[in-house]
Short mmCIF file of C-alpha atoms in Angstrom, two decimals:
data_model
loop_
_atom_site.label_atom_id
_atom_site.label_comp_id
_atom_site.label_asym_id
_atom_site.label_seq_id
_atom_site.Cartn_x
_atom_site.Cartn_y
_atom_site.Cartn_z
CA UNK A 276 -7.30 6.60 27.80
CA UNK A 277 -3.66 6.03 27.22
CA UNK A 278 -1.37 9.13 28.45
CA UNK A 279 0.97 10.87 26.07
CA UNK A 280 4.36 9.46 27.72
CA UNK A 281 2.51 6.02 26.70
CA UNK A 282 1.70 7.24 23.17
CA UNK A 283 5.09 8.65 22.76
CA UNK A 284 6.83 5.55 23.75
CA UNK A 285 4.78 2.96 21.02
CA UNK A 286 5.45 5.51 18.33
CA UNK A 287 9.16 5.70 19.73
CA UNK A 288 9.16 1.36 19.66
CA UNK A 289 7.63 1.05 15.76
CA UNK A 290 9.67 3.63 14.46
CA UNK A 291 12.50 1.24 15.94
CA UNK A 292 10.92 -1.16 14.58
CA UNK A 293 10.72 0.08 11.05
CA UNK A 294 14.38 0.52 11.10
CA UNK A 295 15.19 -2.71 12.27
CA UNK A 296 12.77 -4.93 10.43
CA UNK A 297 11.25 -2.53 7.66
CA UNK A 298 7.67 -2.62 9.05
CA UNK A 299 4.96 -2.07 11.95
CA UNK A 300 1.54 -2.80 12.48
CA UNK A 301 -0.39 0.23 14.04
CA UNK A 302 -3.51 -1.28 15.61
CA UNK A 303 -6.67 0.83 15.94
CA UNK A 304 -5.42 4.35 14.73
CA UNK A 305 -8.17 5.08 11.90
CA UNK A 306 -10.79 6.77 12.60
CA UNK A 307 -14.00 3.98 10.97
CA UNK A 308 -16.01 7.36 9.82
CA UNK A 309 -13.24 7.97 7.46
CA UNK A 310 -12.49 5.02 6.17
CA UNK A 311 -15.90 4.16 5.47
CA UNK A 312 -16.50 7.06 3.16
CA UNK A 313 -13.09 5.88 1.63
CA UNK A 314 -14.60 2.83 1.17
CA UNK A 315 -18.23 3.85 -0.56
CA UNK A 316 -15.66 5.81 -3.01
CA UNK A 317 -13.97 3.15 -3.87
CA UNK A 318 -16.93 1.00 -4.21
CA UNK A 319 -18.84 3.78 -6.11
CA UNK A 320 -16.03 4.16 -8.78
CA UNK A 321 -15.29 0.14 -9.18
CA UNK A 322 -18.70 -0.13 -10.18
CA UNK A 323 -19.16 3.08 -12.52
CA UNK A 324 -15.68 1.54 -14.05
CA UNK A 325 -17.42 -1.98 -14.25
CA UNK A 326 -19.99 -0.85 -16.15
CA UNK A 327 -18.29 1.29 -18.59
CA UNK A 328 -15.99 -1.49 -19.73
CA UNK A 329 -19.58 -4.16 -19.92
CA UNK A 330 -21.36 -1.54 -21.83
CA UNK A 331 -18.48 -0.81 -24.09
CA UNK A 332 -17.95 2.38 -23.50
CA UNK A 333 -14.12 2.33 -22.91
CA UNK A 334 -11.59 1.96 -25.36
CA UNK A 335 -8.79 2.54 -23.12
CA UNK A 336 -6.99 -0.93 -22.05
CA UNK A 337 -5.53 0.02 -18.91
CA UNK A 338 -9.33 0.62 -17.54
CA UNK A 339 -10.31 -2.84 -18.94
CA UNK A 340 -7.64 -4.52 -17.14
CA UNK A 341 -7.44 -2.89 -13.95
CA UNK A 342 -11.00 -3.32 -13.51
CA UNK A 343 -10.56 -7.36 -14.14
CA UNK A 344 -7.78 -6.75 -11.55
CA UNK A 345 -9.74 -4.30 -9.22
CA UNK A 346 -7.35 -1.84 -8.87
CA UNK A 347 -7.44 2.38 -8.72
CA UNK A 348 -5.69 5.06 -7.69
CA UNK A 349 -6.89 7.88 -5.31
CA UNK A 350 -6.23 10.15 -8.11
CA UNK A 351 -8.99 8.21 -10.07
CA UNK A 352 -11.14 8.64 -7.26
CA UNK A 353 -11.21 12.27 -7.14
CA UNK A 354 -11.40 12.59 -11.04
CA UNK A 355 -14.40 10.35 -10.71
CA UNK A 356 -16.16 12.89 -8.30
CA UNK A 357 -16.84 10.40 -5.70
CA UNK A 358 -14.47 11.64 -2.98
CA UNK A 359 -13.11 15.44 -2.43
CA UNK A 360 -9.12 15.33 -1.90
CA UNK A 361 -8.85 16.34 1.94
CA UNK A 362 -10.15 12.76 3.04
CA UNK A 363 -6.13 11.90 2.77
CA UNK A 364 -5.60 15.48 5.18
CA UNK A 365 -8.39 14.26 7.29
CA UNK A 366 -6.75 10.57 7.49
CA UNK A 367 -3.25 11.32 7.80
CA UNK A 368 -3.39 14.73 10.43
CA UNK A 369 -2.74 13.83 13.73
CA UNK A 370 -2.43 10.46 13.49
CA UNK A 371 0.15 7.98 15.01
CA UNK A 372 0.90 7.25 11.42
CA UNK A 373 1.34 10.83 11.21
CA UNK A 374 3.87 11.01 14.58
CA UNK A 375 5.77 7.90 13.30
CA UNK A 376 6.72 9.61 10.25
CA UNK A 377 7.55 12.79 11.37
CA UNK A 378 10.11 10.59 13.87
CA UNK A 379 10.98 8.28 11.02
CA UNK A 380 11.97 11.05 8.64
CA UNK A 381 12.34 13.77 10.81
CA UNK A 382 10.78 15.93 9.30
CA UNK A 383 7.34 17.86 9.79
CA UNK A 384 6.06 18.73 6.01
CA UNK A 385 4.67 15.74 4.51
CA UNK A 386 3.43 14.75 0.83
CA UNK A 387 1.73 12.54 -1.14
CA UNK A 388 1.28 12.03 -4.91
CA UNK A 389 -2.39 10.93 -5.37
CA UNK A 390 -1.44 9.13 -8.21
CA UNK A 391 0.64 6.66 -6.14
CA UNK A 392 -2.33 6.07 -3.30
CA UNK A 393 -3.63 3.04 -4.83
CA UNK A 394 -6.17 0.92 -4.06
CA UNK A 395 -7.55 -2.72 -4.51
CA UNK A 396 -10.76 -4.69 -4.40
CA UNK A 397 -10.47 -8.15 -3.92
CA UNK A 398 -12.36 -10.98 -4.16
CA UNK A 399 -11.54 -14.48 -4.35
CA UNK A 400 -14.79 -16.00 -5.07
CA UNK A 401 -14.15 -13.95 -8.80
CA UNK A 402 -10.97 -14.18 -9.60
CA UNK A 403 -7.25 -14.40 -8.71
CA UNK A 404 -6.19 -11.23 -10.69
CA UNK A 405 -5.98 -8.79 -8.22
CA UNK A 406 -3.46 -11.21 -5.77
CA UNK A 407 0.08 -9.45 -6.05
CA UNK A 408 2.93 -11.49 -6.17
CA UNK A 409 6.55 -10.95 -4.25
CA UNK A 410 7.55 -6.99 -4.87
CA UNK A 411 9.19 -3.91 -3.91
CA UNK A 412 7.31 -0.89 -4.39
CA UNK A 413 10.66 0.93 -5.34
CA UNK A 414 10.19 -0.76 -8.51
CA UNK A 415 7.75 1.85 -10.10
CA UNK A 416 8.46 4.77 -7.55
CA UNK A 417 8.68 8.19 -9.29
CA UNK A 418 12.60 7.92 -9.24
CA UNK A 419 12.74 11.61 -7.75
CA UNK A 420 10.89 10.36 -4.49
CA UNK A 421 13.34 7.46 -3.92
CA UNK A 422 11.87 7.19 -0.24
CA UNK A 423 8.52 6.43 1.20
CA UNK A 424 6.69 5.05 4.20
CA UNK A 425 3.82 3.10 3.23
CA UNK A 426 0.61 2.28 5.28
CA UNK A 427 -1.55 -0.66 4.35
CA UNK A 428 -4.93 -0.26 5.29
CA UNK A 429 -7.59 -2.70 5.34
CA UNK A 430 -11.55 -1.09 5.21
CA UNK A 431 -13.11 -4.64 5.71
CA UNK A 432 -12.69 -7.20 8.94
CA UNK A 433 -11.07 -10.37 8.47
CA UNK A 434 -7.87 -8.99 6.46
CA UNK A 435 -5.41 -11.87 6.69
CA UNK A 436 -8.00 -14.75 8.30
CA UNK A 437 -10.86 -14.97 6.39
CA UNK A 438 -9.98 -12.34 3.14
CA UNK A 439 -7.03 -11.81 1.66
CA UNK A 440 -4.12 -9.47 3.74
CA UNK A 441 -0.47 -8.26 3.42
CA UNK A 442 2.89 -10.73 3.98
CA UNK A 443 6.13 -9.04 4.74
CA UNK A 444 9.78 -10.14 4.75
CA UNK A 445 10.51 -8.78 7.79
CA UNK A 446 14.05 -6.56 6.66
CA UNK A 447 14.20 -3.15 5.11
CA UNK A 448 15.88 -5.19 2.23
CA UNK A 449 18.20 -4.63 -0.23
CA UNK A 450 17.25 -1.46 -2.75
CA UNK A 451 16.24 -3.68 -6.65
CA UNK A 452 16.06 -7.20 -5.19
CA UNK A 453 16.66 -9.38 -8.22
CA UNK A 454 13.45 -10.18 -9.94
CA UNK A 455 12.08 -13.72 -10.92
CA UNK A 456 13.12 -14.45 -14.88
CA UNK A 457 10.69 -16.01 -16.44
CA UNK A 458 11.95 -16.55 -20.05
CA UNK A 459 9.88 -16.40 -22.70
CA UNK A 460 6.80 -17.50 -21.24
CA UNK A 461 4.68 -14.87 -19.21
CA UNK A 462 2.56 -16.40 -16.38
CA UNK A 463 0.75 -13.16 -15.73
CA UNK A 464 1.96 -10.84 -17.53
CA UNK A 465 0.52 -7.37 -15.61
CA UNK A 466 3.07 -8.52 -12.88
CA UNK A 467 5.88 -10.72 -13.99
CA UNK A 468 8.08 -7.68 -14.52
CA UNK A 469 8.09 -7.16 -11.04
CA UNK A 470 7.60 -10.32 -8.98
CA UNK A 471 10.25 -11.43 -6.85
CA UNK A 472 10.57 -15.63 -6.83
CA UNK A 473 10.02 -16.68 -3.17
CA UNK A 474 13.19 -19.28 -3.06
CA UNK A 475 15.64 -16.52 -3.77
CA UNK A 476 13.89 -14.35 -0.71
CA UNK A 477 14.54 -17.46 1.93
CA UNK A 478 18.08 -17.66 0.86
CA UNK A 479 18.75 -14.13 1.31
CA UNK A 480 16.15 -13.48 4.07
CA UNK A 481 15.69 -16.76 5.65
CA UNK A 482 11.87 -17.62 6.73
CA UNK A 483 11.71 -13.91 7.73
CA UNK A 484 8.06 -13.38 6.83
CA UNK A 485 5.38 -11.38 8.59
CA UNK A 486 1.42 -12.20 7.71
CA UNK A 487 -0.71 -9.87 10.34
CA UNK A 488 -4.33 -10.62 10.71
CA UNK A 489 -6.04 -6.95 10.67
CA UNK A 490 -9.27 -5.30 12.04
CA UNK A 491 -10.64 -2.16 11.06
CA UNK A 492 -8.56 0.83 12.27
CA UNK A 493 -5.44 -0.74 12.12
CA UNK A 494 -2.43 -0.26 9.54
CA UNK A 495 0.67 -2.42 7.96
CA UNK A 496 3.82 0.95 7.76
CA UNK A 497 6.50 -0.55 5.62
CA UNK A 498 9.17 1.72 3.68
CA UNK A 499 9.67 0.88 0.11
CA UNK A 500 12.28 -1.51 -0.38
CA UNK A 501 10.34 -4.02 1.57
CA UNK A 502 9.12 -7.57 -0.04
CA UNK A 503 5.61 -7.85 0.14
CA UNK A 504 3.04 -9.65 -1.63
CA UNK A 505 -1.17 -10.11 -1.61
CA UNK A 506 -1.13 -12.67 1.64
CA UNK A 507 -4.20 -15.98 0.56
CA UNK A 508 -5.13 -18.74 1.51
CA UNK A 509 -7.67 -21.35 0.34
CA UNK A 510 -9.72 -20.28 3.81
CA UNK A 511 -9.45 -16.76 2.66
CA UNK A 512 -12.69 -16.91 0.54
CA UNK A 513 -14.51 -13.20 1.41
CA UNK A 514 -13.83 -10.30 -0.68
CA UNK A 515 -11.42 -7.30 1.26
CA UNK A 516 -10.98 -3.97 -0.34
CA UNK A 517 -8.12 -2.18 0.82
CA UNK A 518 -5.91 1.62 0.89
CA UNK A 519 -2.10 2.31 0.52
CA UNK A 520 -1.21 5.88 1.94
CA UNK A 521 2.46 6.33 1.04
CA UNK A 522 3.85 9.95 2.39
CA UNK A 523 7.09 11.80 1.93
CA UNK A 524 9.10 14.83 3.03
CA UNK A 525 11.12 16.93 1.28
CA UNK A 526 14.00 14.91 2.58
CA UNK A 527 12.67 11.95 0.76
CA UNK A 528 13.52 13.38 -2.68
CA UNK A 529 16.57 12.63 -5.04
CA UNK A 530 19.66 14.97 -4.60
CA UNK A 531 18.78 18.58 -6.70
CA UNK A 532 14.84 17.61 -6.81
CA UNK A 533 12.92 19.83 -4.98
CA UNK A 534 9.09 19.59 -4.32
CA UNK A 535 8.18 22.26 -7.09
CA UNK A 536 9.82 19.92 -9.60
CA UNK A 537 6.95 17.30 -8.74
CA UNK A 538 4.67 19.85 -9.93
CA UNK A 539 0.89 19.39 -9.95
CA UNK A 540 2.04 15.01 -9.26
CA UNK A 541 2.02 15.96 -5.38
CA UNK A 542 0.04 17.29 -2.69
CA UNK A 543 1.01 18.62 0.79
CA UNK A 544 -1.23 16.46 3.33
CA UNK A 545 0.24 17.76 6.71
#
């Protein structure tokens, strides 16, 4: 069992590391109980969502298409019933992700708005809907929480080798990198409005791009300016559902916002 100089010193190295290059990969620092219950909740509610929208028994669009793109929030989850809100507590509490944050931000009182914990089941042997292009996830941030550490986490095996996983430009980047223009003619149109076009990243970036492979415990922490995109290739063909924990401190928030202005929108985790 490592010591806590040891512990203290990686967490000391990725929060260096986050600074530096906008991201780390924590390896082995989820606990599997919790994620799998994460998981069967996410499972549960994909398929009580799937069979609304089959059955006709949704009018709303947004369901129809996020289901064709399997996507949810955490938010969802809970107002589904099939997950009670202090998994995120139980996930995020004395954690390394926890400890890099609380260096990162310096700070010890962490959020999260349950709307913005979003998750997404993919499968390539279905459909290509659900791979995200080039983006910054600054782009649809609650402008009052202008700052966030993010952690990617993967709840199947074989995240970036044989199912789809997360690629990185590996810089905290530039706050509203310019976005691709596609004229009049939308090639996907739930994402064009934020995808970023890959040639313009190499000649601002260079070949500065970071595609982990992932097993089950560990995490992808990048901060929200970062380009990132849904990481496939043709080998890629098994399905990977995956969870985005972004947290925040009061020192996160916009000049004069305060965390009573967020209102019901946010939750104290830690």
């Amino acid at each position: 069992m490592l010591n806590a100089a040891v512990v203290d010193n990686r967490i000391d190295e990725a929060v260096q590391e986050v600074r530096d290059f906008g991201s780390t990969v924590l390896r082995q620092v989820w606990p599997p109980k919790v994620l799998a219950r994460i998981r069967e909740a996410i499972v549960d509610y994909s398929a009580r969502r799937a069979a609304r929208v089959a059955a006709g028994k949704t009018a709303i669009v947004s369901e129809k298409m996020y289901s064709t793109h399997g996507v949810g929030t955490f938010a969802a989850l809970v107002m589904e019933g099939v997950i009670e809100v202090d998994v995120v507590s139980e996930l995020f509490s004395g954690s390394p992700y926890q400890a890099l944050c609380a260096a990162y931000f310096e700070d010890d009182a962490f959020y999260a708005a349950f709307s913005r914990l979003g998750f997404r089941n993919h499968d390539p042997r279905l459909s290509d809907r659900s791979f995200i292009p080039y983006h910054q996830d600054s782009y649809t941030q609650d402008a009052r929480v202008p700052h966030v550490l993010n952690c990617w986490i993967p709840l199947d095996p074989g995240a970036g080798r044989t199912s789809p996983g997360l690629e990185v430009v590996r810089n905290p980047c530039m706050p509203d990198f310019p976005r691709k223009d596609f004229g009049l003619k939308s090639e996907n149109a739930a994402y064009d409005f934020i995808t970023i076009d890959r040639d313009k990243i190499v000649e601002v970036y260079g070949e500065s791009f970071m595609a982990p492979e992932f097993e089950i415990g560990d995490g992808l922490v990048f901060s929200e300016n970062v380009i990132h995109r849904t990481y496939v290739t043709p080998q890629m063909t098994q399905p990977r559902i995956n969870f985005e924990l972004r947290v925040f401190t009061p020192k996160c928030l916009a000049p004069g916002v305060t965390i009573a202005d967020l209102g019901h929108l946010v939750t104290r985790i830690a």
